[in-house]
């Protein structure tokens, strides 16, 4: 009995331990269950939201956080996360999406009526969330200053008006499309075109003459994958300011299809804004060449550039800057396009003929807008391209991309994979053989800038060299002594070896494999003959009217000084 009594306490001590195990399991499994339940509910909400987005006439995009105080257009409550339409600018809470679809129409890209299709359409007012620093068209006071859903904005002309200033006459007033009316394709014009097609008439020019010679409709071609996905946000901003029908994402609609809109517009009046890198610009210019082949030369547009890539040398040459990061409002970009002047850009054919195949293999052909090179800079581009293909998400930053280029340039300084180029290549300019010094690279230039903003041909120092032009039918040919020499040129510590200018350039690679590139598209090339000849001209837009605030203030100070004298 005493032994049984002594053995009983250990069995009783197991109960607290069992409870501890149960509570431990409960405390571990409960957060897991809550997390799983929340993720399941979130996925259900996402599926429900996507279903609404798919059926809606609005171009909804969801966001986790609005960048400024935002109020739901349906319930008027302040919202932090929800959805917005990047065509008309509606902002709603997640629970009000269906109500917003039924209550508010989106931008009407083409009018349904045919009798007065070309007439000016009435304002399309949307209440609340007006842009900051906007002013009422009636009383000229600031709009949207109250912390609630208030005031109205027309989604076509962008005019704003107070709630108390909104009158019945203003609601029925005809919209003049505002500041950018010369860039917008009116919905009434497209309705008239549609009616003319039904009547089998094609006199579009007579219809366009009603808008005047100052009407230069603009087509936006944006690459949503360029510039750390900045192109996707730009598409929405352009849709708000223009007609959504004239804004295209080239990753979904190829340029050759988007440019067919030019055939419905006045001759020689259309302008195109390409939002992307030099590769996207080249893609669009190739589509323009296809229009020439189809006999659509009278519809050829003039092309402007909004640089979103890494190098952006063509954009820099045409005065559009080295890179766009949102520092200029989209409205100012449109103003710059309206003020830009038309110029011509030489385009060149680069033909690469391999040796040793009895001429059975068809030569490779490229179209060059910027430059062709063989040597260290092509090797850096080839290494960068190979690693970007493996992990494209890691190369979405412009600064990071340049750092990767710097890394490969430093590596080549030690390895010198392209040394003794003069022994491997023969160079001919306009049919004359050129003796080369001990170089590692040759660069054939069509534009003034190279390597992300360096004026390679003019160089530095007291030597006077004529400025490189992109419309004179001449190519500038220079040589570099290695990757370290390229780096010295970019920081203006050295000049390239200037070989000469020519209308036709011919390079003969006699042996071994060498890296080559055309406008940033690199490849490894064996023995071959490279011939560069003039192909055609492209109509571009050049902008040179930008002034900083310091320039404007200094100019005003000089005017005040002259008046004082």
Tab-separated table of N, CA, C and O in Angstrom, residues 19-20 34 62 153 175-177 191 213 225 261 351 402 467 470 484 562:
chain	number	residue	atom	x	y	z
A	19	UNK	N	-1.444	19.029	-20.512
A	19	UNK	CA	-2.073	20.311	-20.804
A	19	UNK	C	-1.100	21.266	-21.486
A	19	UNK	O	-1.467	22.025	-22.393
A	20	UNK	N	0.154	21.227	-21.060
A	20	UNK	CA	1.170	22.096	-21.668
A	20	UNK	C	1.384	21.756	-23.134
A	20	UNK	O	1.508	22.646	-23.991
A	34	UNK	N	-5.185	30.780	-38.903
A	34	UNK	CA	-5.630	32.145	-39.217
A	34	UNK	C	-4.957	32.653	-40.483
A	34	UNK	O	-5.599	33.271	-41.345
A	62	UNK	N	-6.011	47.789	-59.486
A	62	UNK	CA	-6.078	47.838	-58.031
A	62	UNK	C	-4.762	48.342	-57.449
A	62	UNK	O	-3.705	48.207	-58.060
A	153	UNK	N	-14.362	67.369	-62.280
A	153	UNK	CA	-13.315	67.450	-63.312
A	153	UNK	C	-13.845	66.824	-64.587
A	153	UNK	O	-14.461	65.749	-64.560
A	175	UNK	N	-17.611	70.595	-74.857
A	175	UNK	CA	-16.209	70.457	-74.440
A	175	UNK	C	-15.299	70.732	-75.631
A	175	UNK	O	-15.518	70.214	-76.727
A	176	UNK	N	-14.270	71.552	-75.408
A	176	UNK	CA	-13.326	71.883	-76.478
A	176	UNK	C	-12.037	71.065	-76.390
A	176	UNK	O	-11.076	71.344	-77.100
A	177	UNK	N	-11.987	70.068	-75.493
A	177	UNK	CA	-10.849	69.154	-75.302
A	177	UNK	C	-9.625	69.839	-74.694
A	177	UNK	O	-8.581	69.212	-74.568
A	191	UNK	N	-16.311	58.191	-84.946
A	191	UNK	CA	-17.673	57.795	-85.325
A	191	UNK	C	-17.957	58.130	-86.778
A	191	UNK	O	-18.592	57.348	-87.504
A	213	UNK	N	-5.257	72.846	-89.862
A	213	UNK	CA	-3.899	72.344	-90.073
A	213	UNK	C	-3.129	72.161	-88.772
A	213	UNK	O	-2.118	71.462	-88.731
A	225	UNK	N	7.465	47.182	-70.155
A	225	UNK	CA	8.555	46.494	-69.458
A	225	UNK	C	9.800	47.359	-69.324
A	225	UNK	O	10.786	46.930	-68.720
A	261	UNK	N	-3.458	52.986	-87.353
A	261	UNK	CA	-4.348	54.093	-87.008
A	261	UNK	C	-3.999	55.345	-87.809
A	261	UNK	O	-4.867	56.191	-88.047
A	351	UNK	N	25.133	44.490	-93.173
A	351	UNK	CA	25.065	43.147	-93.756
A	351	UNK	C	26.285	42.345	-93.307
A	351	UNK	O	27.426	42.775	-93.496
A	402	UNK	N	23.909	49.965	-65.148
A	402	UNK	CA	25.185	50.628	-65.411
A	402	UNK	C	26.292	50.083	-64.508
A	402	UNK	O	27.451	50.001	-64.923
A	467	UNK	N	31.088	68.773	-85.795
A	467	UNK	CA	30.109	68.010	-85.037
A	467	UNK	C	29.550	66.873	-85.874
A	467	UNK	O	29.316	67.018	-87.078
A	470	UNK	N	23.493	63.427	-87.821
A	470	UNK	CA	22.757	62.186	-88.040
A	470	UNK	C	21.900	62.253	-89.300
A	470	UNK	O	21.041	61.395	-89.494
A	484	UNK	N	39.698	50.154	-70.524
A	484	UNK	CA	40.135	51.276	-69.688
A	484	UNK	C	40.122	52.572	-70.493
A	484	UNK	O	39.765	53.636	-69.975
A	562	UNK	N	19.048	95.308	-68.106
A	562	UNK	CA	19.028	96.130	-69.324
A	562	UNK	C	18.017	97.267	-69.194
A	562	UNK	O	18.272	98.385	-69.650
